[in-house]
mmCIF file of C-alpha atoms in Angstrom:
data_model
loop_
_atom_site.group_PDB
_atom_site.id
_atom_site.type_symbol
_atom_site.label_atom_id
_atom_site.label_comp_id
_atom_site.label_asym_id
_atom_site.label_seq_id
_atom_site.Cartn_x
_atom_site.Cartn_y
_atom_site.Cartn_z
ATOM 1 C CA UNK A 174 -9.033 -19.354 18.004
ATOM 2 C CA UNK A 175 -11.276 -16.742 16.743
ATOM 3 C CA UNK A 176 -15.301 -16.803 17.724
ATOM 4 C CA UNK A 177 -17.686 -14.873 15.285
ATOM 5 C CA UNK A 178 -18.446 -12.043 17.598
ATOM 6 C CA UNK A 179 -14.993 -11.672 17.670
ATOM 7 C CA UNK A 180 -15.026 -12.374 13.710
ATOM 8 C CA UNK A 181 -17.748 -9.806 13.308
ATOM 9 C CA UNK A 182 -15.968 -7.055 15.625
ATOM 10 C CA UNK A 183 -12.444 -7.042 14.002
ATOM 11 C CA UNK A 184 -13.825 -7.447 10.758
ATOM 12 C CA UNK A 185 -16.119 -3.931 11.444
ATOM 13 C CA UNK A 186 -12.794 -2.436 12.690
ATOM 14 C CA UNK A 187 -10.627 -3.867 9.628
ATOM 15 C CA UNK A 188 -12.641 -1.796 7.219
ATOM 16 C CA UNK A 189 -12.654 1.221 8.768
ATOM 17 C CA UNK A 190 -9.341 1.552 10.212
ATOM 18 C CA UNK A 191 -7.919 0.510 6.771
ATOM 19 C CA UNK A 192 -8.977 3.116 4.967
ATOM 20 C CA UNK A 193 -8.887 5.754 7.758
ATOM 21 C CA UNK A 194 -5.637 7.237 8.792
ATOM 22 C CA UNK A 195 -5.312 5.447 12.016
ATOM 23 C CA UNK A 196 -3.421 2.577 11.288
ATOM 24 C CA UNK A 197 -6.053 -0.829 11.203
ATOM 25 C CA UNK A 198 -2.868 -2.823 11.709
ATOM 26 C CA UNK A 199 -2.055 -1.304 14.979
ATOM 27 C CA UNK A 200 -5.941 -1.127 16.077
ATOM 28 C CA UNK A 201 -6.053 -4.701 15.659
ATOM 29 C CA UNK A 202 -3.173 -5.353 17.726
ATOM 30 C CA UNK A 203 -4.380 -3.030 20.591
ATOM 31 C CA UNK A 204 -8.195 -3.613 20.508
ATOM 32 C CA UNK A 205 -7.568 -7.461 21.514
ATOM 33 C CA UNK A 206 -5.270 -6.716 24.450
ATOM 34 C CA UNK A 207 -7.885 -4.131 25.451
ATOM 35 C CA UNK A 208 -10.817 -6.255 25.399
ATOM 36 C CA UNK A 209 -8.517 -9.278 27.254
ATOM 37 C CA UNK A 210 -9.332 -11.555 23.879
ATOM 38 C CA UNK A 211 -6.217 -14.205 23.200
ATOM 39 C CA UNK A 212 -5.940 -12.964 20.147
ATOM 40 C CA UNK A 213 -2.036 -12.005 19.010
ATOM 41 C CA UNK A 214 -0.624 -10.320 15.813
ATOM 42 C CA UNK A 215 1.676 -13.511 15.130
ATOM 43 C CA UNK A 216 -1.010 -15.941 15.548
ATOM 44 C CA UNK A 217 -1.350 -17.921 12.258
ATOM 45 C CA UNK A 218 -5.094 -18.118 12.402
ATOM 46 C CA UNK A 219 -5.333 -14.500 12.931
ATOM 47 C CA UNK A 220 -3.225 -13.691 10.266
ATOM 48 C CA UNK A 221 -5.501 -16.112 7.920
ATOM 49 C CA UNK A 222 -8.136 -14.062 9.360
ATOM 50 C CA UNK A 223 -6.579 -10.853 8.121
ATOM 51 C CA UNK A 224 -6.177 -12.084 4.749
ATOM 52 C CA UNK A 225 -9.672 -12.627 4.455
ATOM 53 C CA UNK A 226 -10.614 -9.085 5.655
ATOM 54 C CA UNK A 227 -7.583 -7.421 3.369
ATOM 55 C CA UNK A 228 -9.225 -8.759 0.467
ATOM 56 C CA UNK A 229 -12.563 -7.634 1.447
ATOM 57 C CA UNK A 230 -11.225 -4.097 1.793
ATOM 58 C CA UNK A 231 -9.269 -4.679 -1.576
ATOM 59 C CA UNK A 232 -12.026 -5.226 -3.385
ATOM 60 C CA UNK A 233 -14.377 -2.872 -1.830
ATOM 61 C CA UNK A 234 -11.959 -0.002 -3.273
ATOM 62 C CA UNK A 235 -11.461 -2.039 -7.044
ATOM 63 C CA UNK A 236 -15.353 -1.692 -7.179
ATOM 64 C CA UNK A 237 -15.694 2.249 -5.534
ATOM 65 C CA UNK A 238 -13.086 3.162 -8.438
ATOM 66 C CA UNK A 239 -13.992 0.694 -10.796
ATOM 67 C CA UNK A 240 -14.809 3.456 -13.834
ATOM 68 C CA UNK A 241 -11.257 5.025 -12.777
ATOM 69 C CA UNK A 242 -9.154 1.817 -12.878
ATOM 70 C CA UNK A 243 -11.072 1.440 -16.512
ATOM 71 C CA UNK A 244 -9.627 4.684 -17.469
ATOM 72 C CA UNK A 245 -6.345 4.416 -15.799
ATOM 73 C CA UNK A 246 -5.882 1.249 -17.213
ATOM 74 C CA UNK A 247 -6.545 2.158 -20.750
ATOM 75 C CA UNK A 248 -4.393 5.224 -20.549
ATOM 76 C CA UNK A 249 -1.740 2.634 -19.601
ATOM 77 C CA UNK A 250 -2.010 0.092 -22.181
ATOM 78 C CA UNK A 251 -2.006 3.761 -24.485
ATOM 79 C CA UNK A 252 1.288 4.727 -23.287
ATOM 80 C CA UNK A 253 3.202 1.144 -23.568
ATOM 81 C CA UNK A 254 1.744 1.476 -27.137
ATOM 82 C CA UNK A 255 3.099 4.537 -28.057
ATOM 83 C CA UNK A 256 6.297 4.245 -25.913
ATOM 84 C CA UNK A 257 5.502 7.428 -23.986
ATOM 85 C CA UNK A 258 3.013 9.519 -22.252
ATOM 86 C CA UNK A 259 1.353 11.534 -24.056
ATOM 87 C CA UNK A 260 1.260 15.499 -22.860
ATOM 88 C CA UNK A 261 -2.445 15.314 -22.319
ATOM 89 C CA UNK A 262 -3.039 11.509 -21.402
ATOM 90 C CA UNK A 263 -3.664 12.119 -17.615
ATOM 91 C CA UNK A 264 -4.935 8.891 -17.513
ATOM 92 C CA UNK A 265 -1.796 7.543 -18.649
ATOM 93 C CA UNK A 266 0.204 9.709 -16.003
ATOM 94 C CA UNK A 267 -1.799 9.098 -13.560
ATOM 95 C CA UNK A 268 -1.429 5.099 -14.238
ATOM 96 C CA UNK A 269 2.262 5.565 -13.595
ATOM 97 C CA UNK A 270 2.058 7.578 -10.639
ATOM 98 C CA UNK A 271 0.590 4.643 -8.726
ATOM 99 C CA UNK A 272 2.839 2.420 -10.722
ATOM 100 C CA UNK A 273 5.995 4.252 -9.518
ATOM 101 C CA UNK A 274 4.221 4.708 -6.294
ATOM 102 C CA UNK A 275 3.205 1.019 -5.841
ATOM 103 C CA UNK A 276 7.048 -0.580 -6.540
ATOM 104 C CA UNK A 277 8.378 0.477 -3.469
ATOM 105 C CA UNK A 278 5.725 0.070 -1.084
ATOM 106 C CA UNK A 279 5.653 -3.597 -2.781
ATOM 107 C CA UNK A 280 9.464 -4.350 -2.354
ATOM 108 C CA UNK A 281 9.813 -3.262 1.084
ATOM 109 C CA UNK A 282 6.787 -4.917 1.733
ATOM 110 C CA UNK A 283 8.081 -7.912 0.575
ATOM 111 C CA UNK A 284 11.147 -8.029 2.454
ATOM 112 C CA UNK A 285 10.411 -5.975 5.355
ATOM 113 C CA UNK A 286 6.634 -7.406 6.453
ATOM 114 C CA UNK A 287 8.010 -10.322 8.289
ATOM 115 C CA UNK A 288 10.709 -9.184 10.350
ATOM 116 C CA UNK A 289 8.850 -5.778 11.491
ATOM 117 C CA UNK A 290 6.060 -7.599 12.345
ATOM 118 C CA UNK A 291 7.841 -10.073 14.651
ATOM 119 C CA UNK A 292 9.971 -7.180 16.110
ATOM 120 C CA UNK A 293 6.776 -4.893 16.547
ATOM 121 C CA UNK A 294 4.009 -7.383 17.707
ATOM 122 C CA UNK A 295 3.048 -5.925 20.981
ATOM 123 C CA UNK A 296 0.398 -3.793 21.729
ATOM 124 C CA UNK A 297 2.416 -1.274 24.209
ATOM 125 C CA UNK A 298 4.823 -0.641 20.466
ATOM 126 C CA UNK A 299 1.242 -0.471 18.686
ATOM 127 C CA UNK A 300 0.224 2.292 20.841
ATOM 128 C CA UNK A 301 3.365 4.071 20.961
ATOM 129 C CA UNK A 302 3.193 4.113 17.225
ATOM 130 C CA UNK A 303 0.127 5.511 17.170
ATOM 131 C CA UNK A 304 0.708 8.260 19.326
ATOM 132 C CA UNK A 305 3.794 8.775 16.887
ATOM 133 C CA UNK A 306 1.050 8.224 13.693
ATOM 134 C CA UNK A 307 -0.698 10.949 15.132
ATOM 135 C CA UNK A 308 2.262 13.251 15.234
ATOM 136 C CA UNK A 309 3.241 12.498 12.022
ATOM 137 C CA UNK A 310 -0.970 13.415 10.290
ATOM 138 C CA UNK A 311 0.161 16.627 12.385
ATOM 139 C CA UNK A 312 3.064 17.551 10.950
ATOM 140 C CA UNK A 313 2.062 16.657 7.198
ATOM 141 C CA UNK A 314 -0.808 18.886 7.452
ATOM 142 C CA UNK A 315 1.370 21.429 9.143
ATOM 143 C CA UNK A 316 4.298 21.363 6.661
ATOM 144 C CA UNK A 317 1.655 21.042 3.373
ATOM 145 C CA UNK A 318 2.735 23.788 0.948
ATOM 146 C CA UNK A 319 -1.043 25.256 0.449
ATOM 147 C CA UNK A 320 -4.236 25.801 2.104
ATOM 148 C CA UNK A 321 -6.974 23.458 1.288
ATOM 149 C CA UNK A 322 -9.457 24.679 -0.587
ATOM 150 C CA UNK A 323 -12.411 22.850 -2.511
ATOM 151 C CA UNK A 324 -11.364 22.526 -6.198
ATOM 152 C CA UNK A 325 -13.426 21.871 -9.700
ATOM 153 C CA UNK A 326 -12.852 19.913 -12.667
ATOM 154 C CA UNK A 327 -11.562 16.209 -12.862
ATOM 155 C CA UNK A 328 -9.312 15.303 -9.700
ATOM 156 C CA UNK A 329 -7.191 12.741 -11.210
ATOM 157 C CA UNK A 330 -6.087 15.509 -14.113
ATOM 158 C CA UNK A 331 -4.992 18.181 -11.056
ATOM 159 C CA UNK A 332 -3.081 14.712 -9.511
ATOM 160 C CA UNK A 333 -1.378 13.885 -12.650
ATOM 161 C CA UNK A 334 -0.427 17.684 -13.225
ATOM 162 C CA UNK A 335 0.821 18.392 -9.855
ATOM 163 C CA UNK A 336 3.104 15.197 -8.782
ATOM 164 C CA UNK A 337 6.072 14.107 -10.360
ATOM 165 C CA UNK A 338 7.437 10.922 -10.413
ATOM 166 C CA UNK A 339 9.761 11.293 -8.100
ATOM 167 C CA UNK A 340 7.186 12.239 -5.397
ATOM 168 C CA UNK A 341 4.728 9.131 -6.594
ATOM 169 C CA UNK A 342 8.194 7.077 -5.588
ATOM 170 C CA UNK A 343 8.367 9.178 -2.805
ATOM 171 C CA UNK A 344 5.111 8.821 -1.375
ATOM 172 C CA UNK A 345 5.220 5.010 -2.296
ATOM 173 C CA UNK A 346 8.419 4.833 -0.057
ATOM 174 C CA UNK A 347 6.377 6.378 2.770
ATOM 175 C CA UNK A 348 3.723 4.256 2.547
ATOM 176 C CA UNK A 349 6.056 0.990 4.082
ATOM 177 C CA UNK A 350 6.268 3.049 7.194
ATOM 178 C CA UNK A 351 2.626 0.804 8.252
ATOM 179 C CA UNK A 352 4.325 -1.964 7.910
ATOM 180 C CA UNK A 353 5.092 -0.948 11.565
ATOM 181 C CA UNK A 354 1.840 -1.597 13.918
ATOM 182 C CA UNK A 355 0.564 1.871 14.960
ATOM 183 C CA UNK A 356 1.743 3.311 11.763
ATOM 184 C CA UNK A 357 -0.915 3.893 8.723
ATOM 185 C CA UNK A 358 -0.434 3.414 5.545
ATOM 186 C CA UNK A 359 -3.333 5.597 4.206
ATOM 187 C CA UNK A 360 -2.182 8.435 6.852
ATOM 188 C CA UNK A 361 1.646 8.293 5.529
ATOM 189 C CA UNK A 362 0.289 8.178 1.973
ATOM 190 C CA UNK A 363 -2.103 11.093 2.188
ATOM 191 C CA UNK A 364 0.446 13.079 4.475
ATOM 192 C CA UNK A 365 2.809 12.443 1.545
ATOM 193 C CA UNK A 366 0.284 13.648 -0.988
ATOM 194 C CA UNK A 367 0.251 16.716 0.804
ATOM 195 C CA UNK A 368 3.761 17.426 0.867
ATOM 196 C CA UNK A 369 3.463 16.674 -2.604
ATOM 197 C CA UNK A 370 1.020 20.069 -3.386
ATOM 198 C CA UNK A 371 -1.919 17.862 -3.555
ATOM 199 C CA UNK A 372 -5.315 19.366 -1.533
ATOM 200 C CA UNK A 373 -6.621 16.745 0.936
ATOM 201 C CA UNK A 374 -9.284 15.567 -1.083
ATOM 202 C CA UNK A 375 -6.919 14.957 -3.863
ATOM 203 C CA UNK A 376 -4.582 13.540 -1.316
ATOM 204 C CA UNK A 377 -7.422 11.228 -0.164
ATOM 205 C CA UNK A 378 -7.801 9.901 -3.949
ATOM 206 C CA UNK A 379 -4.467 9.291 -5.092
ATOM 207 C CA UNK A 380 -4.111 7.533 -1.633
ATOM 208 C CA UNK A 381 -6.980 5.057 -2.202
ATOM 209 C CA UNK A 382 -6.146 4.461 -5.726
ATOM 210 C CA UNK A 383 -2.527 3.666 -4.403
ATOM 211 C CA UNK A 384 -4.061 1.342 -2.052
ATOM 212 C CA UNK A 385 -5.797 -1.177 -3.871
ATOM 213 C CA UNK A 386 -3.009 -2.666 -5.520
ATOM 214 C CA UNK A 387 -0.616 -3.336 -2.494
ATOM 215 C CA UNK A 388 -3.892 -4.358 -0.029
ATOM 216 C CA UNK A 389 -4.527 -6.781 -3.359
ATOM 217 C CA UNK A 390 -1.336 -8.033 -3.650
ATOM 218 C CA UNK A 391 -0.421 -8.648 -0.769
ATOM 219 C CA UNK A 392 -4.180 -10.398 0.119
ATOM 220 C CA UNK A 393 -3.680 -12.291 -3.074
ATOM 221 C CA UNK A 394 -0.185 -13.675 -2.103
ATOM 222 C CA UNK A 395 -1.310 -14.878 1.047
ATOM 223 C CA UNK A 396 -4.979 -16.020 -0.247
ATOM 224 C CA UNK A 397 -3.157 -19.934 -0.375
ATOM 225 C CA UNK A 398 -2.746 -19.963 3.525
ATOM 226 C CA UNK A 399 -6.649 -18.817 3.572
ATOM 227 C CA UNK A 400 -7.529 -21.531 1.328
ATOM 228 C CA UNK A 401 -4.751 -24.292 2.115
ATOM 229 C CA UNK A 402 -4.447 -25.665 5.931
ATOM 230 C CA UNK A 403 -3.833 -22.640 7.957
ATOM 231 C CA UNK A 404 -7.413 -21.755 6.954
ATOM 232 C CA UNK A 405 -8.808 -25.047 8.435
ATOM 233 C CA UNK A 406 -11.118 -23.992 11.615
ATOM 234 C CA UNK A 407 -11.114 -20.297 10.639
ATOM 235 C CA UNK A 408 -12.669 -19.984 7.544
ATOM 236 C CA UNK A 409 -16.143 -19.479 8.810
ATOM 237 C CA UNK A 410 -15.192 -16.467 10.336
ATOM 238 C CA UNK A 411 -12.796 -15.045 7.993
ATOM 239 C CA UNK A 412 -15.862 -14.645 5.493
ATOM 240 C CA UNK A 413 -18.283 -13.236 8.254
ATOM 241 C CA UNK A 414 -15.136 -10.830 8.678
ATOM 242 C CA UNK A 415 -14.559 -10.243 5.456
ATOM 243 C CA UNK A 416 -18.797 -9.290 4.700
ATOM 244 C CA UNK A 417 -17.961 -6.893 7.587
ATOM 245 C CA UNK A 418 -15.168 -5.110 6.543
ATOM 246 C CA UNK A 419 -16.450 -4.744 2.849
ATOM 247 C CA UNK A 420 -19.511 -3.239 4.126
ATOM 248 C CA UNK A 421 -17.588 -0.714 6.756
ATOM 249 C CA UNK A 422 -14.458 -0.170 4.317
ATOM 250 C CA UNK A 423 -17.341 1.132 1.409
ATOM 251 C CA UNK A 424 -19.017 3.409 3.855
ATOM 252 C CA UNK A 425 -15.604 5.045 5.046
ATOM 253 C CA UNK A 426 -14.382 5.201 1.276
ATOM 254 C CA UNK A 427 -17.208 7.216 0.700
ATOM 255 C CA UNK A 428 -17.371 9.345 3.803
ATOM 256 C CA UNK A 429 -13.570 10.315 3.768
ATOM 257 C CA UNK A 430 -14.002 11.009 -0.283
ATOM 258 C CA UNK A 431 -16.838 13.943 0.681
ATOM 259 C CA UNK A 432 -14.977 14.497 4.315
ATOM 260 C CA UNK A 433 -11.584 15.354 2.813
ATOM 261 C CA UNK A 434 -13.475 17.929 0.121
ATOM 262 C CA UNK A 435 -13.704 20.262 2.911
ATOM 263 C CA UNK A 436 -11.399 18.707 6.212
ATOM 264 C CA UNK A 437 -8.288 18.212 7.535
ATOM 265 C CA UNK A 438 -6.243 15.226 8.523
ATOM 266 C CA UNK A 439 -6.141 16.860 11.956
ATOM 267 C CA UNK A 440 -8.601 15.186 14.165
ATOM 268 C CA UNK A 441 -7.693 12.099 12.235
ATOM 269 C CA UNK A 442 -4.278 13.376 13.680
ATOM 270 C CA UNK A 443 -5.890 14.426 17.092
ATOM 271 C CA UNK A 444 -7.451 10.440 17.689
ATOM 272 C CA UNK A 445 -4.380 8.986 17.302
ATOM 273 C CA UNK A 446 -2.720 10.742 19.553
ATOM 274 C CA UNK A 447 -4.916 10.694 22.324
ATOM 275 C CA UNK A 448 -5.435 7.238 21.456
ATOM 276 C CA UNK A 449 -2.199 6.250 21.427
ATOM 277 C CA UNK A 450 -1.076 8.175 24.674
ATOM 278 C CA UNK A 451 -3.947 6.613 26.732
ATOM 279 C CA UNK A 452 -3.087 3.122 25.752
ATOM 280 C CA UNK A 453 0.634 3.815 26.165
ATOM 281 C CA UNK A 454 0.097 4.759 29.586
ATOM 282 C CA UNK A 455 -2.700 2.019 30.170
ATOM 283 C CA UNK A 456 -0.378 -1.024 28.603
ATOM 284 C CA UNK A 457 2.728 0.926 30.526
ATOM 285 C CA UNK A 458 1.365 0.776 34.020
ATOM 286 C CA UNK B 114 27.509 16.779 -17.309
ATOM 287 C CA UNK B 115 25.115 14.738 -20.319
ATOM 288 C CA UNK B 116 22.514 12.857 -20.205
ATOM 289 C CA UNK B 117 23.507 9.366 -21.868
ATOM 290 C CA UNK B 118 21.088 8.365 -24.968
ATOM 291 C CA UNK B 119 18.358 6.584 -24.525
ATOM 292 C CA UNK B 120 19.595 4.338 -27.237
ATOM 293 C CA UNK B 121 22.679 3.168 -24.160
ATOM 294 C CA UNK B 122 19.773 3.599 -21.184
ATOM 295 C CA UNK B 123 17.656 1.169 -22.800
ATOM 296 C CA UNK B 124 20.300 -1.261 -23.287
ATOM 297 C CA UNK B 125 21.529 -0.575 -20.155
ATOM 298 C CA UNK B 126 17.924 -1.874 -18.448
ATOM 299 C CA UNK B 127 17.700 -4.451 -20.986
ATOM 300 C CA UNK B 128 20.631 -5.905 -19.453
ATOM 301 C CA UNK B 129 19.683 -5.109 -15.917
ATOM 302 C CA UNK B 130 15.650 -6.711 -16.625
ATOM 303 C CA UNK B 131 17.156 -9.779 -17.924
ATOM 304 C CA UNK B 132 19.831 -10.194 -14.767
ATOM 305 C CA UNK B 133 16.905 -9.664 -12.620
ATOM 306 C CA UNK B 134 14.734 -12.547 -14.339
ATOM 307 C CA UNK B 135 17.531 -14.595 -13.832
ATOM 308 C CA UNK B 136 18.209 -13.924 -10.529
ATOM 309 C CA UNK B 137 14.424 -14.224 -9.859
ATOM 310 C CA UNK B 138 14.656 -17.528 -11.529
ATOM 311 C CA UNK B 139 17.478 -18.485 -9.212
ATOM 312 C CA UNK B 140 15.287 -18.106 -5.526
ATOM 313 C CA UNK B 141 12.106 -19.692 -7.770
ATOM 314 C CA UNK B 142 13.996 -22.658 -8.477
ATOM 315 C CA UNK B 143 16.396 -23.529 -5.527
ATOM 316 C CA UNK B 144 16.518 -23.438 -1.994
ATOM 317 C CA UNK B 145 18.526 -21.140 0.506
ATOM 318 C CA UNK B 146 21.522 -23.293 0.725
ATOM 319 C CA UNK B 147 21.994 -24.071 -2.690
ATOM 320 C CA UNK B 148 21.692 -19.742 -3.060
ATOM 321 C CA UNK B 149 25.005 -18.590 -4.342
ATOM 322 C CA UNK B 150 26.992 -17.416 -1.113
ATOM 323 C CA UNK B 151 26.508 -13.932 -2.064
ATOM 324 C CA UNK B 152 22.732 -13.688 -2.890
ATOM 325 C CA UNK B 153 20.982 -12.177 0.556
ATOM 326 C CA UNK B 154 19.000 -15.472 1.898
ATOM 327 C CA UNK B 155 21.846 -17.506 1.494
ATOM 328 C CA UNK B 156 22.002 -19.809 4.223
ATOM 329 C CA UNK B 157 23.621 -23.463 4.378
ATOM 330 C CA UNK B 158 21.310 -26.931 5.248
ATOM 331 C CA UNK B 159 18.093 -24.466 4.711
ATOM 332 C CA UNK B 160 15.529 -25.965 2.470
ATOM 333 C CA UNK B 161 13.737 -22.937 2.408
ATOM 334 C CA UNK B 162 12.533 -21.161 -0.507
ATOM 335 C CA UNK B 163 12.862 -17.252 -0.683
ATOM 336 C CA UNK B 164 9.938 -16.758 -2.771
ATOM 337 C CA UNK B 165 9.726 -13.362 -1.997
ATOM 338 C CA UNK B 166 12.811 -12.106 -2.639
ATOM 339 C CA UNK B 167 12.322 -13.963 -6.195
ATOM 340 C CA UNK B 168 9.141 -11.947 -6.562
ATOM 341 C CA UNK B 169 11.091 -8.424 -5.741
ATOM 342 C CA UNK B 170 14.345 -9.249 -8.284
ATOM 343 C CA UNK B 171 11.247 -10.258 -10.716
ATOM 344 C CA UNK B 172 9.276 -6.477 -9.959
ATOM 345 C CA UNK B 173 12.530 -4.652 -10.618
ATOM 346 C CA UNK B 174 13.469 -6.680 -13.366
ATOM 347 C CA UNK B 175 10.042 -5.943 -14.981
ATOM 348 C CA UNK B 176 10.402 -2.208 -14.207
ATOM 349 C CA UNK B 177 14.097 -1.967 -15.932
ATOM 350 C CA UNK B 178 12.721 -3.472 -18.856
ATOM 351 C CA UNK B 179 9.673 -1.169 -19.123
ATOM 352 C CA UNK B 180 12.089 1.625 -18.384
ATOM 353 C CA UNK B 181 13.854 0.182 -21.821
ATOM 354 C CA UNK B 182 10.389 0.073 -23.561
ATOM 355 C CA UNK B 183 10.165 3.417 -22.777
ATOM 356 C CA UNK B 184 13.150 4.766 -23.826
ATOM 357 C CA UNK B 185 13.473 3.266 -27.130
ATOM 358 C CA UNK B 186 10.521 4.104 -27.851
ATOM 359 C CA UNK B 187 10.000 6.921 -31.026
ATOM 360 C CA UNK B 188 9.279 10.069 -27.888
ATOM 361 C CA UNK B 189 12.675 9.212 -26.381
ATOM 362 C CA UNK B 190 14.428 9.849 -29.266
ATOM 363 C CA UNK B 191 16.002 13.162 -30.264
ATOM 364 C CA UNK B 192 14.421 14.508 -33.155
#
């Protein structure tokens, strides 16, 4: 079982590492093992426990973009109106970038979370991963088509200019790769964005608005095993996890949206790893 | 090569939503074993329902048919 120190700890952790692009699902496989707590990935009360904190985080980003989803929203219900997007309706573009982008990280989410997380459980994969998670931040900044550069005027109009469809699908499709412990799903997202033409910061935005519907959904689907008798003994600390990982997931929401203005992925990239070497070769030995 | 019409896509993911909703139905409404043999999640004496494979044939299904909205829609026709 979970205690509320360890409640409090993991639930700090969740909201950061969900939003940075570190992977939270691999740091809360490998923090545990590190810290010798009994606490596994395929333990029914932690995943409860997760639930809670995915929710959290969920909401946390509705209410940072709350305006935006407004506007996205509307420019949504304006182009199943009219039957098509209008040539200056970012907002409406913009709504079906994430919708194009959101299908296929929901489907192979759907079909895919189970199994990879029984065949990927362990923290020695975790940390492999996230040497791997690293490499991959590397490369995306690496391979990115321009220099970053602080830009003017309304982000989500230079997002729905720049990407296509195809790369919103694309960058959706990428996103599944943290279904994998170690992997992150902001990181492959944002790396994505950037092969896409978008600057980090715009990167950053499209990959938080992308976000909150597949952390919602998928906290949503499993909110009955929170609430039904799976929840029974660790409900207490869910919501002291969840209060924790709000309060950390809206102060790294707003620290990566001015960090990414001006920075890199790269020591996101650097972290992970060095992070994922050292407990590689510390779960290895 | 030409594009088909959007007048024979839309019909096209008309028919393709509505198979979906079925098929969504379908893993809704009955366990694994009673699963046609060739439906993925078929499996014989299972009880089990694959509600999430119900909810992925329903996503698809809703995206075919707003891919038909779309493309009879006044924009997607040739003027």
């Amino acid at each position: 079982m979970i205690s509320y120190w360890q409640a409090i700890v993991l639930g700090l952790l969740q909201g950061v590492s969900e939003l940075f692009p570190v992977s939270s699902l691999g740091h809360s496989v490998i923090l545990p093992h590190l810290l010798g707590w009994n606490i596994h990935q395929n333990d029914s009360f932690f995943l409860t426990f997760l639930v809670g904190t995915h929710f959290a985080t969920a909401l946390v980003l509705l209410g940072f973009f709350w305006r935006d989803w407004v506007r996205i929203l509307r420019g949504l219900g304006r182009s199943l109106r009219d039957r098509g997007i209008g040539a200056e309706d970012f907002d409406a573009k913009l709504a079906w970038l994430l919708v194009v982008g959101t299908i296929p990280a929901g489907l192979l989410g759907l079909l895919l979370e189970h199994p990879l997380r029984h065949a990927f459980a362990s923290a020695r994969s975790a940390s492999v991963f996230l040497f791997l998670n690293g490499l991959l931040l590397y490369g995306a900044e690496r391979l990115r088509r321009r220099a970053p550069q602080p830009e003017r005027g309304d982000p989500d109009r230079r997002i729905a200019r720049r990407m296509s469809f195809r790369e919103a699908a694309g960058v959706g499709t990428v996103q599944a790769i943290a279904l994998v412990p170690g992997f992150s799903r902001s990181g492959a997202s944002m790396g994505g964005g950037l092969l896409a033409g978008l600057s980090n910061e715009d990167a950053a935005r499209f990959a938080f608005l992308l976000a909150t519907p597949i952390i919602g959904a998928a906290a949503v689907l499993k909110l009955p095993e929170l609430l039904g008798h799976q929840g029974a003994g660790v409900r207490g600390q869910t919501l002291v996890g969840a209060i924790c990982s709000a309060v950390t997931a809206y102060l790294a929401v707003r620290f990566l949206m001015r960090f990414f203005e001006t920075n890199r992925l790269t020591p996101f990239a650097i972290y992970c790893t060095l992070a994922g070497a050292a407990c590689a070769i510390y779960f290895l030995s | 090569m030409n594009r088909p019409s959007p007048r024979v896509v839309a019909a096209l993911a008309l028919v393709v939503a509505v198979a979906l909703f079925v098929v969504a139905a379908i893993y809704w409404a009955e366990p694994a074993r009673s699963l046609p043999s060739w439906f993925p999640g078929h499996k014989s004496g299972s009880s089990h329902h694959h509600v999430k494979h119900g909810l992925a044939a329903f996503i698809v299904g809703l995206a075919a048919l707003v891919l038909a909205w779309f493309q009879s829609g006044p924009r997607a026709r040739p003027t």
